[in-house]
Coordinates of C-alpha atoms and ligand atoms in Angstrom, one line a residue:
M1 CA -0.1 0.1 -0.4
S2 CA 1.5 3.6 -1.3
R3 CA 1.8 5.8 1.5
T4 CA 2.2 8.6 -1.1
V5 CA -1.5 10.2 -2.2
N6 CA -2.1 12.6 0.2
R7 CA -5.8 13.7 0.4
R8 CA -6.7 15.7 -2.2
Q9 CA -5.2 13.5 -5.0
F10 CA -7.4 10.6 -2.0
L11 CA -11.1 12.2 -2.7
T12 CA -9.7 13.7 -5.7
A13 CA -9.7 9.4 -7.2
A14 CA -12.6 8.4 -4.8
G15 CA -15.0 10.7 -5.0
I16 CA -15.9 9.5 -1.6
G17 CA -17.8 13.5 -1.1
A18 CA -20.5 13.7 -3.6
V19 CA -20.2 9.9 -4.4
A20 CA -20.2 7.7 -1.9
A21 CA -22.4 10.0 1.1
G22 CA -24.0 8.1 4.1
T23 CA -23.1 4.8 1.8
V24 CA -20.5 3.9 3.3
T25 CA -20.8 2.9 7.1
G26 CA -20.5 -0.7 7.8
C27 CA -18.9 -1.1 4.1
D28 CA -16.0 -2.6 5.4
S29 CA -14.3 -2.4 2.1
L30 CA -13.0 0.2 3.0
F31 CA -11.4 -0.1 5.5
T32 CA -7.8 -1.2 6.6
P33 CA -8.1 -4.5 7.4
K34 CA -4.6 -4.1 8.7
G35 CA -3.6 -1.3 11.5
P36 CA -0.9 -0.8 14.0
V37 CA -1.1 -2.2 17.2
S38 CA 1.2 -0.7 19.9
G39 CA 1.0 1.1 21.9
A40 CA 2.9 3.7 19.8
T41 CA 1.2 7.3 19.0
G42 CA 3.6 8.5 16.3
T43 CA 7.1 8.6 15.1
V44 CA 9.6 10.4 16.8
M45 CA 11.9 13.8 14.7
S46 CA 14.8 13.6 16.6
S47 CA 16.4 18.0 17.1
A48 CA 19.0 17.9 15.3
V49 CA 20.2 20.5 18.5
E50 CA 22.1 19.3 21.5
L51 CA 19.6 18.3 24.5
P52 CA 19.0 21.3 26.9
P53 CA 19.3 20.0 30.0
R54 CA 17.2 18.5 32.7
F55 CA 15.5 20.4 35.5
D56 CA 17.2 23.3 35.1
A57 CA 14.7 26.1 33.6
E58 CA 12.3 27.2 36.2
L59 CA 8.3 26.5 35.1
P60 CA 7.7 29.5 33.5
K61 CA 4.0 31.6 35.2
V62 CA 2.1 32.0 32.3
P63 CA 0.8 35.7 32.1
V64 CA -2.9 35.8 32.3
L65 CA -5.2 37.7 29.5
E66 CA -6.1 41.2 31.0
P67 CA -9.6 42.3 28.9
V68 CA -9.2 46.3 27.7
R69 CA -13.2 46.6 28.6
S70 CA -15.7 45.6 30.3
A71 CA -19.6 47.0 29.3
G72 CA -23.2 45.5 29.3
G73 CA -21.6 42.4 31.8
V74 CA -19.4 41.2 29.3
D75 CA -14.9 41.7 29.0
H76 CA -13.8 42.2 25.6
Y77 CA -10.5 40.5 24.3
E78 CA -7.8 41.7 22.1
V79 CA -5.3 38.8 20.4
T80 CA -2.3 39.7 17.5
Q81 CA -1.4 36.3 16.8
R82 CA 2.4 36.5 15.3
A83 CA 5.5 35.9 15.3
A84 CA 8.1 36.2 17.7
D85 CA 10.9 35.7 19.1
A86 CA 11.2 32.7 22.3
Q87 CA 14.1 31.9 24.9
I88 CA 13.2 27.8 24.8
L89 CA 16.8 26.7 24.1
P90 CA 19.4 28.1 26.9
G91 CA 21.5 30.5 23.8
F92 CA 18.7 29.5 21.3
T93 CA 16.4 32.3 20.2
T94 CA 13.6 30.5 18.4
Q95 CA 11.1 31.8 16.7
I96 CA 7.6 30.7 17.3
W97 CA 3.8 31.9 16.0
G98 CA 2.4 33.6 19.3
Y99 CA -1.1 34.7 20.5
N100 CA -0.4 38.0 21.5
G101 CA 3.3 36.7 20.1
I102 CA 4.5 34.3 23.3
F103 CA 4.1 30.0 23.2
P104 CA 2.1 29.3 25.2
G105 CA -0.7 32.2 24.5
P106 CA -2.3 34.4 27.9
T107 CA -4.2 32.7 30.0
I108 CA -8.1 33.8 29.6
E109 CA -9.3 33.5 33.7
A110 CA -13.3 33.5 32.6
R111 CA -16.1 33.3 34.8
S112 CA -19.3 31.0 35.0
G113 CA -22.5 32.9 33.6
R114 CA -20.0 35.3 32.5
Q115 CA -19.7 36.5 28.7
I116 CA -17.0 37.5 26.5
E117 CA -16.0 38.1 23.2
V118 CA -11.5 38.0 21.7
T119 CA -10.8 39.8 18.8
I120 CA -8.4 37.8 17.6
H121 CA -6.5 39.5 14.7
N122 CA -4.2 37.8 12.6
E123 CA -1.0 38.8 12.1
L124 CA 0.7 35.4 10.3
P125 CA 1.8 34.7 7.1
V126 CA -1.0 31.6 6.4
P127 CA -4.9 31.9 7.7
T128 CA -6.7 30.6 11.7
S129 CA -9.3 29.8 13.0
T130 CA -9.0 29.6 16.9
H131 CA -11.2 27.2 18.4
L132 CA -11.8 27.4 22.2
H133 CA -11.4 23.5 23.4
G134 CA -14.4 22.9 26.0
G135 CA -16.4 25.8 24.9
V136 CA -19.9 25.7 24.8
N137 CA -20.2 27.8 22.2
P138 CA -22.1 28.8 18.3
H139 CA -20.9 27.8 15.1
D140 CA -19.7 30.9 14.0
S141 CA -17.7 31.5 17.1
D142 CA -16.6 27.6 17.5
G143 CA -13.0 28.1 15.2
Y144 CA -15.1 25.0 12.7
P145 CA -12.2 24.4 10.2
T146 CA -12.9 27.0 7.2
D147 CA -14.4 29.2 8.8
L148 CA -10.4 31.4 8.5
I149 CA -9.0 34.5 9.4
V150 CA -6.9 35.2 6.5
P151 CA -4.4 38.1 6.6
D152 CA -3.1 40.7 5.1
G153 CA -1.5 40.1 2.2
Y154 CA -1.8 36.9 1.9
D155 CA -1.1 34.9 -2.1
K156 CA -4.6 34.7 -3.3
R157 CA -3.4 32.6 -4.9
V158 CA -2.2 29.9 -3.6
D159 CA -5.3 30.6 -1.2
A160 CA -7.6 29.4 -5.4
A161 CA -5.2 26.8 -4.8
M162 CA -5.9 25.4 -2.0
L163 CA -9.3 26.1 -2.4
S164 CA -9.6 23.9 -5.5
M165 CA -10.3 20.6 -3.3
H166 CA -14.2 21.2 -2.6
A167 CA -14.6 22.5 -6.7
R168 CA -13.3 19.7 -7.6
Q169 CA -15.0 17.4 -5.0
A170 CA -18.7 19.7 -5.1
A171 CA -17.8 19.1 -9.2
G172 CA -19.4 15.1 -9.5
T173 CA -16.4 12.9 -9.1
G174 CA -13.5 14.9 -9.6
N175 CA -12.7 12.7 -12.5
G176 CA -14.2 14.8 -15.2
P177 CA -13.9 18.2 -17.4
Q178 CA -13.2 20.5 -13.9
Q179 CA -11.0 18.3 -12.3
G180 CA -7.8 20.7 -11.0
R181 CA -9.7 23.7 -12.7
V182 CA -8.8 26.9 -9.4
P183 CA -11.8 28.2 -9.0
Q184 CA -12.4 31.8 -9.4
K185 CA -13.5 32.6 -5.4
P186 CA -14.1 30.0 -2.1
D187 CA -17.1 27.6 -2.3
P188 CA -19.1 30.2 0.1
Q189 CA -21.0 27.2 1.6
V190 CA -17.6 26.0 2.3
W191 CA -15.1 28.7 3.5
S192 CA -16.0 31.7 5.5
L193 CA -13.0 34.0 4.7
H194 CA -12.7 37.2 7.4
P195 CA -9.7 39.5 6.1
D196 CA -7.5 40.4 9.1
S197 CA -9.2 40.0 12.4
R198 CA -13.0 38.6 13.1
T199 CA -14.3 38.8 17.0
Y200 CA -15.9 35.7 19.3
R201 CA -18.2 35.6 21.7
Y202 CA -18.6 33.3 24.1
P203 CA -21.3 33.5 25.7
L204 CA -19.7 31.0 28.8
E205 CA -23.0 29.3 30.3
Q206 CA -20.9 26.4 31.5
R207 CA -19.8 25.0 34.5
A208 CA -15.6 25.8 35.6
A209 CA -13.8 23.4 33.7
P210 CA -10.6 23.5 32.5
L211 CA -11.0 24.5 29.3
W212 CA -8.6 25.5 26.5
Y213 CA -7.3 27.2 22.5
H214 CA -5.8 27.2 19.9
D215 CA -5.4 27.3 16.2
H216 CA -8.0 25.2 14.4
R217 CA -7.5 25.9 10.2
M218 CA -7.7 22.7 7.8
D219 CA -5.5 20.9 7.5
F220 CA -3.3 23.1 9.0
S221 CA -3.3 22.9 12.8
G222 CA -1.0 20.7 13.6
P223 CA 2.1 22.3 12.4
Q224 CA 0.2 26.0 13.8
L225 CA -0.2 24.6 17.3
W226 CA 3.1 23.1 16.8
R227 CA 4.8 26.8 16.4
G228 CA 2.5 28.1 19.6
L229 CA -0.5 28.6 18.4
V230 CA -2.0 27.4 22.6
G231 CA -2.6 28.9 25.1
S232 CA -5.3 27.4 28.5
A233 CA -8.0 29.4 29.7
F234 CA -10.8 28.4 32.5
V235 CA -13.5 29.3 34.0
R236 CA -14.5 29.3 37.3
D237 CA -18.1 29.2 38.3
E238 CA -19.4 29.7 42.8
E239 CA -19.1 25.7 43.2
E240 CA -16.1 26.2 42.9
D241 CA -15.2 28.6 45.3
F242 CA -16.8 27.6 47.3
L243 CA -14.3 24.6 48.2
D244 CA -11.8 24.8 50.0
L245 CA -9.2 23.8 47.5
A246 CA -5.6 24.8 47.5
A247 CA -5.0 28.3 45.0
G248 CA -3.8 31.1 44.0
D249 CA -0.1 30.5 43.6
K250 CA -0.6 26.5 45.2
E251 CA -3.0 26.1 41.7
L252 CA -0.7 25.3 38.6
S253 CA -1.7 25.0 35.3
L254 CA 1.5 23.3 33.4
L255 CA 0.6 23.1 30.0
I256 CA 2.4 19.6 28.7
C257 CA 3.6 19.0 25.4
D258 CA 6.5 18.2 22.6
R259 CA 8.8 19.9 20.4
S260 CA 11.4 19.3 17.6
F261 CA 14.6 22.2 17.3
D262 CA 16.8 21.6 14.0
A263 CA 20.9 22.7 15.0
D264 CA 19.6 26.1 14.9
G265 CA 17.6 26.1 17.4
Q266 CA 14.2 26.2 15.6
L267 CA 11.2 23.8 15.8
Q268 CA 11.4 21.5 12.7
Y269 CA 8.2 19.8 12.3
P270 CA 7.7 17.6 9.2
S271 CA 5.0 19.2 6.5
K272 CA 4.4 18.2 3.3
D273 CA 4.5 22.3 1.8
P274 CA 6.4 23.6 4.7
Q275 CA 4.8 26.9 3.4
L276 CA 1.5 25.1 4.7
H277 CA 0.0 26.7 1.7
D278 CA -0.7 23.3 -0.4
P279 CA -0.8 20.2 0.6
G280 CA -1.4 19.5 4.8
G281 CA -0.8 17.0 5.9
V282 CA 2.5 15.9 6.9
K283 CA 5.9 13.5 4.6
S284 CA 4.6 10.0 5.0
A285 CA 6.3 8.5 7.2
Y286 CA 5.5 10.7 10.5
M287 CA 1.3 10.1 9.1
D288 CA 1.1 8.1 12.9
G289 CA 1.8 11.4 14.5
V290 CA 4.5 13.5 15.6
L291 CA 6.3 13.2 18.5
G292 CA 8.7 15.0 19.3
D293 CA 12.3 14.6 22.1
V294 CA 11.8 17.7 24.2
L295 CA 9.1 17.9 26.2
L296 CA 7.7 21.5 27.5
V297 CA 5.7 23.1 30.2
N298 CA 4.7 25.6 29.6
G299 CA 6.5 26.4 27.4
A300 CA 10.3 26.3 29.0
P301 CA 11.8 22.1 28.4
W302 CA 11.9 20.0 32.0
P303 CA 11.3 23.2 33.8
V304 CA 11.5 23.0 37.6
K305 CA 9.1 24.8 40.0
R306 CA 9.4 25.0 44.1
V307 CA 7.4 24.4 46.2
A308 CA 6.3 25.2 49.9
N309 CA 5.2 21.1 51.8
T310 CA 1.7 21.5 51.1
K311 CA -0.7 20.6 49.2
Y312 CA -0.9 21.9 44.9
R313 CA -3.4 21.9 42.4
L314 CA -2.0 20.7 39.4
R315 CA -4.5 22.2 36.3
L316 CA -2.3 19.9 33.5
L317 CA -2.5 20.1 30.4
N318 CA -1.3 17.3 27.2
A319 CA -1.5 19.9 24.3
S320 CA 0.8 18.0 22.4
N321 CA 0.0 17.1 18.7
A322 CA 0.3 13.1 19.3
R323 CA 2.5 11.2 22.5
V324 CA 0.5 10.2 24.7
Y325 CA 1.4 10.4 28.8
Q326 CA 0.9 8.5 31.7
L327 CA 2.5 10.2 34.7
T328 CA 3.7 9.7 38.2
F329 CA 5.6 11.7 40.6
R330 CA 8.0 9.9 41.9
A331 CA 9.9 11.3 45.7
G332 CA 12.9 8.9 45.5
N333 CA 12.1 5.8 45.1
R334 CA 8.3 6.2 46.2
E335 CA 5.3 7.5 44.2
L336 CA 3.3 10.2 45.5
P337 CA -1.2 9.8 46.3
I338 CA -2.1 12.0 43.1
T339 CA -5.7 13.2 43.7
Q340 CA -7.4 13.8 40.5
I341 CA -10.5 15.6 41.5
G342 CA -11.6 16.5 38.2
S343 CA -11.7 16.0 34.8
D344 CA -11.9 17.5 30.9
G345 CA -15.5 19.7 31.2
G346 CA -14.9 20.0 35.5
L347 CA -14.9 19.0 39.5
L348 CA -15.8 16.0 39.7
V349 CA -19.2 14.2 42.2
A350 CA -16.2 13.4 44.3
P351 CA -12.5 13.3 44.2
Q352 CA -11.1 9.8 43.2
R353 CA -7.0 8.5 43.8
L354 CA -5.1 7.4 40.7
P355 CA -2.0 5.7 40.5
S356 CA -0.4 7.8 38.3
I357 CA -1.9 10.2 35.7
P358 CA -2.7 9.0 31.3
M359 CA -2.4 11.5 29.7
S360 CA -4.2 11.8 25.9
P361 CA -4.0 14.7 23.4
A362 CA -6.2 17.3 24.8
E363 CA -6.9 15.9 27.3
R364 CA -7.2 17.6 31.0
F365 CA -6.3 16.4 34.9
D366 CA -7.3 18.2 37.8
V367 CA -5.8 16.7 40.9
V368 CA -4.1 17.4 43.9
V369 CA -0.2 16.9 44.9
D370 CA 0.6 16.5 48.5
F371 CA 3.9 17.0 49.3
S372 CA 3.1 18.1 52.9
A373 CA 5.1 13.9 54.0
L374 CA 7.7 14.8 52.3
P375 CA 10.2 16.0 54.3
V376 CA 12.4 20.1 52.5
G377 CA 14.2 19.4 50.0
T378 CA 12.9 16.8 49.0
E379 CA 13.0 16.4 45.2
V380 CA 9.8 14.5 43.2
V381 CA 10.0 14.2 39.4
V382 CA 7.2 13.9 37.5
A383 CA 8.2 11.0 35.1
N384 CA 6.2 8.8 32.4
S385 CA 6.1 5.7 32.0
V386 CA 4.8 5.5 28.4
G387 CA 7.9 7.5 27.4
S388 CA 11.0 6.0 26.2
G389 CA 15.0 8.2 27.4
P390 CA 14.1 11.6 26.7
A391 CA 10.3 11.4 28.2
G392 CA 10.1 9.5 30.5
Q393 CA 11.0 13.2 32.3
V394 CA 8.2 16.2 32.5
M395 CA 9.6 17.8 35.1
K396 CA 10.3 18.3 38.9
F397 CA 9.1 19.9 42.0
V398 CA 11.6 20.5 44.9
V399 CA 10.5 20.9 48.1
D400 CA 12.0 24.5 49.6
R401 CA 10.7 25.2 52.2
A402 CA 7.8 24.3 55.1
E403 CA 4.0 26.1 55.4
T404 CA 1.3 26.2 57.5
D405 CA -1.5 24.5 55.0
T406 CA -5.1 25.2 55.6
T407 CA -6.9 24.5 52.4
T408 CA -8.9 20.8 52.0
I409 CA -10.1 18.4 49.3
P410 CA -13.4 18.0 50.7
D411 CA -15.1 14.3 50.9
R412 CA -17.7 15.5 48.2
L413 CA -16.8 18.1 45.4
C414 CA -19.3 19.3 42.9
R415 CA -23.1 19.6 44.0
S416 CA -24.3 19.5 40.7
Y417 CA -23.3 16.7 38.9
R418 CA -25.2 15.0 37.0
R419 CA -24.6 11.2 36.2
L420 CA -26.3 9.9 32.8
D421 CA -27.6 7.5 32.4
R422 CA -27.8 4.6 29.5
K423 CA -31.6 5.3 29.5
D424 CA -31.6 9.1 29.0
A425 CA -29.9 8.2 25.9
V426 CA -32.7 8.9 22.7
G427 CA -30.8 6.6 19.9
V428 CA -27.2 5.0 18.7
R429 CA -24.9 6.2 16.5
T430 CA -21.3 4.4 15.6
F431 CA -18.4 6.0 14.7
D432 CA -15.5 4.6 13.6
F433 CA -11.5 6.2 13.0
R434 CA -9.5 3.9 11.1
L435 CA -7.5 4.2 8.6
S436 CA -8.8 3.5 5.2
T437 CA -7.2 2.7 1.2
G438 CA -4.6 5.5 0.3
D439 CA -3.7 5.9 3.0
I440 CA -6.6 8.6 4.8
W441 CA -7.3 8.8 8.4
T442 CA -11.1 8.3 8.2
V443 CA -14.5 9.0 10.8
N444 CA -16.7 5.5 9.3
G445 CA -14.6 5.5 6.7
E446 CA -14.8 9.0 5.1
P447 CA -13.0 11.6 4.9
F448 CA -13.3 15.0 6.2
D449 CA -16.0 16.0 4.1
P450 CA -17.5 20.0 5.6
R451 CA -20.2 20.5 3.5
E452 CA -21.9 16.3 5.2
S453 CA -23.2 16.2 9.5
L454 CA -22.8 12.3 9.8
A455 CA -24.7 12.8 12.1
T456 CA -28.2 15.0 13.3
P457 CA -29.4 14.6 17.5
K458 CA -31.5 17.0 18.2
L459 CA -30.8 19.4 20.6
G460 CA -32.0 18.9 24.9
T461 CA -31.4 15.0 24.0
V462 CA -29.2 12.5 24.6
E463 CA -27.5 9.9 23.0
L464 CA -25.5 7.1 23.7
W465 CA -21.4 7.7 21.2
R466 CA -19.6 4.4 20.4
F467 CA -16.5 5.1 19.0
T468 CA -14.3 2.7 17.5
S469 CA -11.0 2.5 15.8
D470 CA -7.6 0.4 14.5
F471 CA -5.3 2.4 16.6
N472 CA -4.8 5.5 19.6
H473 CA -7.3 7.7 18.7
P474 CA -8.5 10.7 21.1
V475 CA -12.4 11.1 20.1
H476 CA -13.4 14.5 20.8
T477 CA -16.9 16.2 21.0
H478 CA -17.2 20.4 19.2
L479 CA -19.5 21.4 21.7
A480 CA -21.4 18.6 23.6
H481 CA -20.0 17.5 26.1
F482 CA -20.4 13.9 28.1
Q483 CA -19.6 10.9 30.8
V484 CA -17.9 7.2 29.5
H485 CA -20.5 4.6 29.4
S486 CA -18.5 1.8 29.4
R487 CA -15.2 0.6 27.2
D488 CA -14.1 -2.8 25.2
G489 CA -17.5 -4.2 26.3
G490 CA -16.8 -3.2 30.5
K491 CA -16.4 -0.7 32.6
P492 CA -14.6 2.3 32.0
N493 CA -12.0 3.2 33.6
R494 CA -11.4 5.2 36.4
H495 CA -9.9 8.0 34.5
D496 CA -13.5 8.5 32.1
A497 CA -14.4 9.2 35.6
G498 CA -16.8 13.0 35.0
W499 CA -18.1 14.4 32.5
K500 CA -15.5 14.9 29.0
D501 CA -14.5 16.9 25.4
T502 CA -12.2 13.7 24.6
V503 CA -11.6 9.7 25.2
N504 CA -9.0 8.1 24.7
V505 CA -9.8 4.8 21.8
T506 CA -7.2 2.3 21.9
P507 CA -6.1 0.0 19.3
Y508 CA -9.0 -2.1 18.3
G509 CA -11.0 -0.5 20.7
V510 CA -14.4 0.3 21.5
V511 CA -16.0 3.2 23.9
E512 CA -19.1 4.1 24.3
V513 CA -20.6 7.9 25.5
L514 CA -23.2 9.5 27.1
V515 CA -23.5 12.9 25.6
E516 CA -25.4 15.6 26.1
F517 CA -25.9 18.2 23.0
T518 CA -27.1 21.2 25.0
G519 CA -26.9 25.3 23.9
F520 CA -26.9 25.2 20.2
R521 CA -27.8 24.0 17.6
G522 CA -26.2 23.7 14.3
K523 CA -22.5 22.2 12.7
Y524 CA -19.9 20.9 15.1
L525 CA -16.6 18.0 14.6
V526 CA -16.6 15.3 16.1
H527 CA -12.9 14.4 15.3
C528 CA -9.7 12.1 16.6
H529 CA -7.4 15.5 18.5
N530 CA -4.3 13.4 16.7
L531 CA -3.1 16.3 15.2
E532 CA -1.5 14.6 12.1
H533 CA -4.9 12.6 11.9
E534 CA -6.9 14.8 12.1
D535 CA -5.1 17.1 9.0
M536 CA -5.2 14.7 7.3
A537 CA -9.4 14.0 7.3
M538 CA -9.9 12.0 10.3
M539 CA -12.8 14.6 11.0
A540 CA -15.9 14.4 11.0
N541 CA -19.7 17.1 11.2
F542 CA -23.0 16.6 13.0
T543 CA -25.2 18.7 13.1
V544 CA -27.3 19.4 16.4
V545 CA -31.0 20.2 15.1
Ligands
C2O1 CU1 -9.6 21.0 20.3 CU2 -11.5 20.4 17.4 O1 -10.7 21.0 18.9
CU2 CU1 -5.7 9.5 15.3

């Protein structure tokens, strides 16, 4: 099987969008019977530069984004996406693309029920779309992949070539006379293009939760996040305020991702087109996913954080393209207990002890780690038991002072939590995540087509969605949050607890989730959050009606 056919050639040759839509589900002939069964989630792109020393850099504190104005109960923010220089590796200056020129971007601190507006100015050389991951937002503020901010001076001819895919699809099988014809203008059914800037409106009628924001440009999210277009966002509410959890400088936001650097200390990524014009996707050797060999927390390699001997609340986010982590906290040969208090969608009903934290791309874990039993001077390494070599460690804490701890972990965290029941589900749908003929990552045998919807759930209902797969696929739903109902025919794993928006489906695994459709009608995505899979077509629409 050749790995050289790219997605557009495939779309053109197979005419999938026009011919097979709606008929492919369950049709095995489109599926590749073989598939990787190992725990691998990608291929390491080794850095050419000497790796920096571990536990040298201080853990950066990411600045909080300040509103430029507040009026009528709405806070307004301005953000500029631009290229900037960053100090990531000692002795090198690395060019990044950042929200406000920093990587990670500034942290958004928001209140449940208080609307915010974010105007994003795009000064990058490529189109962008910003998605607030975990947000319950109207479709036109969801950062849909073809709803783009096109920067001033972006080469419209390159753009037109990029847009031709859908013109070919619209023309039929793509094998006719239309093939290769560059359209005069982008199909408005598919593309929504905003020159230079636009404003996203986030109602935030949702419970306290750790969200994050990142680029979502169709076919190019992988390289655009890799260059730095990621940031954290926290929604807070009274229910959370009321708890006596570690807060202030004892609450740490830890955005974890892996990157690879060239000999000059610049970020390197195996794009098919390094200019990010056309085509999207990565070189075939990396199509399972791109892994870096430098682990960054808040943008610093293997940092160190000095802490008091108290409890700390850690807001963990796996912002990596494809890397999966399994985190433990090790003091010498002893492992510290980890107490999980929240997941992607906010607080759990009750805290639970976890032996380790398995995190696939886009998942968040809200945990409390207690350093109080440790003498001053103790070092605690955050290890990654599924990473080899340098990827086996993430960061280090050093207990450097004694303080009195007044915080608690209450037995009951969240009174408003509603546990969904199988009986609540009004329907069952299956989404199969699989490598298909032509080496395209597909959902139900189909590469992403922005005009097609695989499902039309009704607003206000709950459905049971069954995710099946041939590989590790972290499946994410926009808008709708879910609770994991079963895994591989049995009970969910303990770390599947709570409201979630991303769940890892393991090779040949089956995960059933109860998804609740609240908030808005319209077109949203269900997709794999391994960004290389996502960019190589593993996305589908559902339309809430
Ligand atoms: Cu975190 Cu569709 O994305
Ligand atoms: Cu995937």
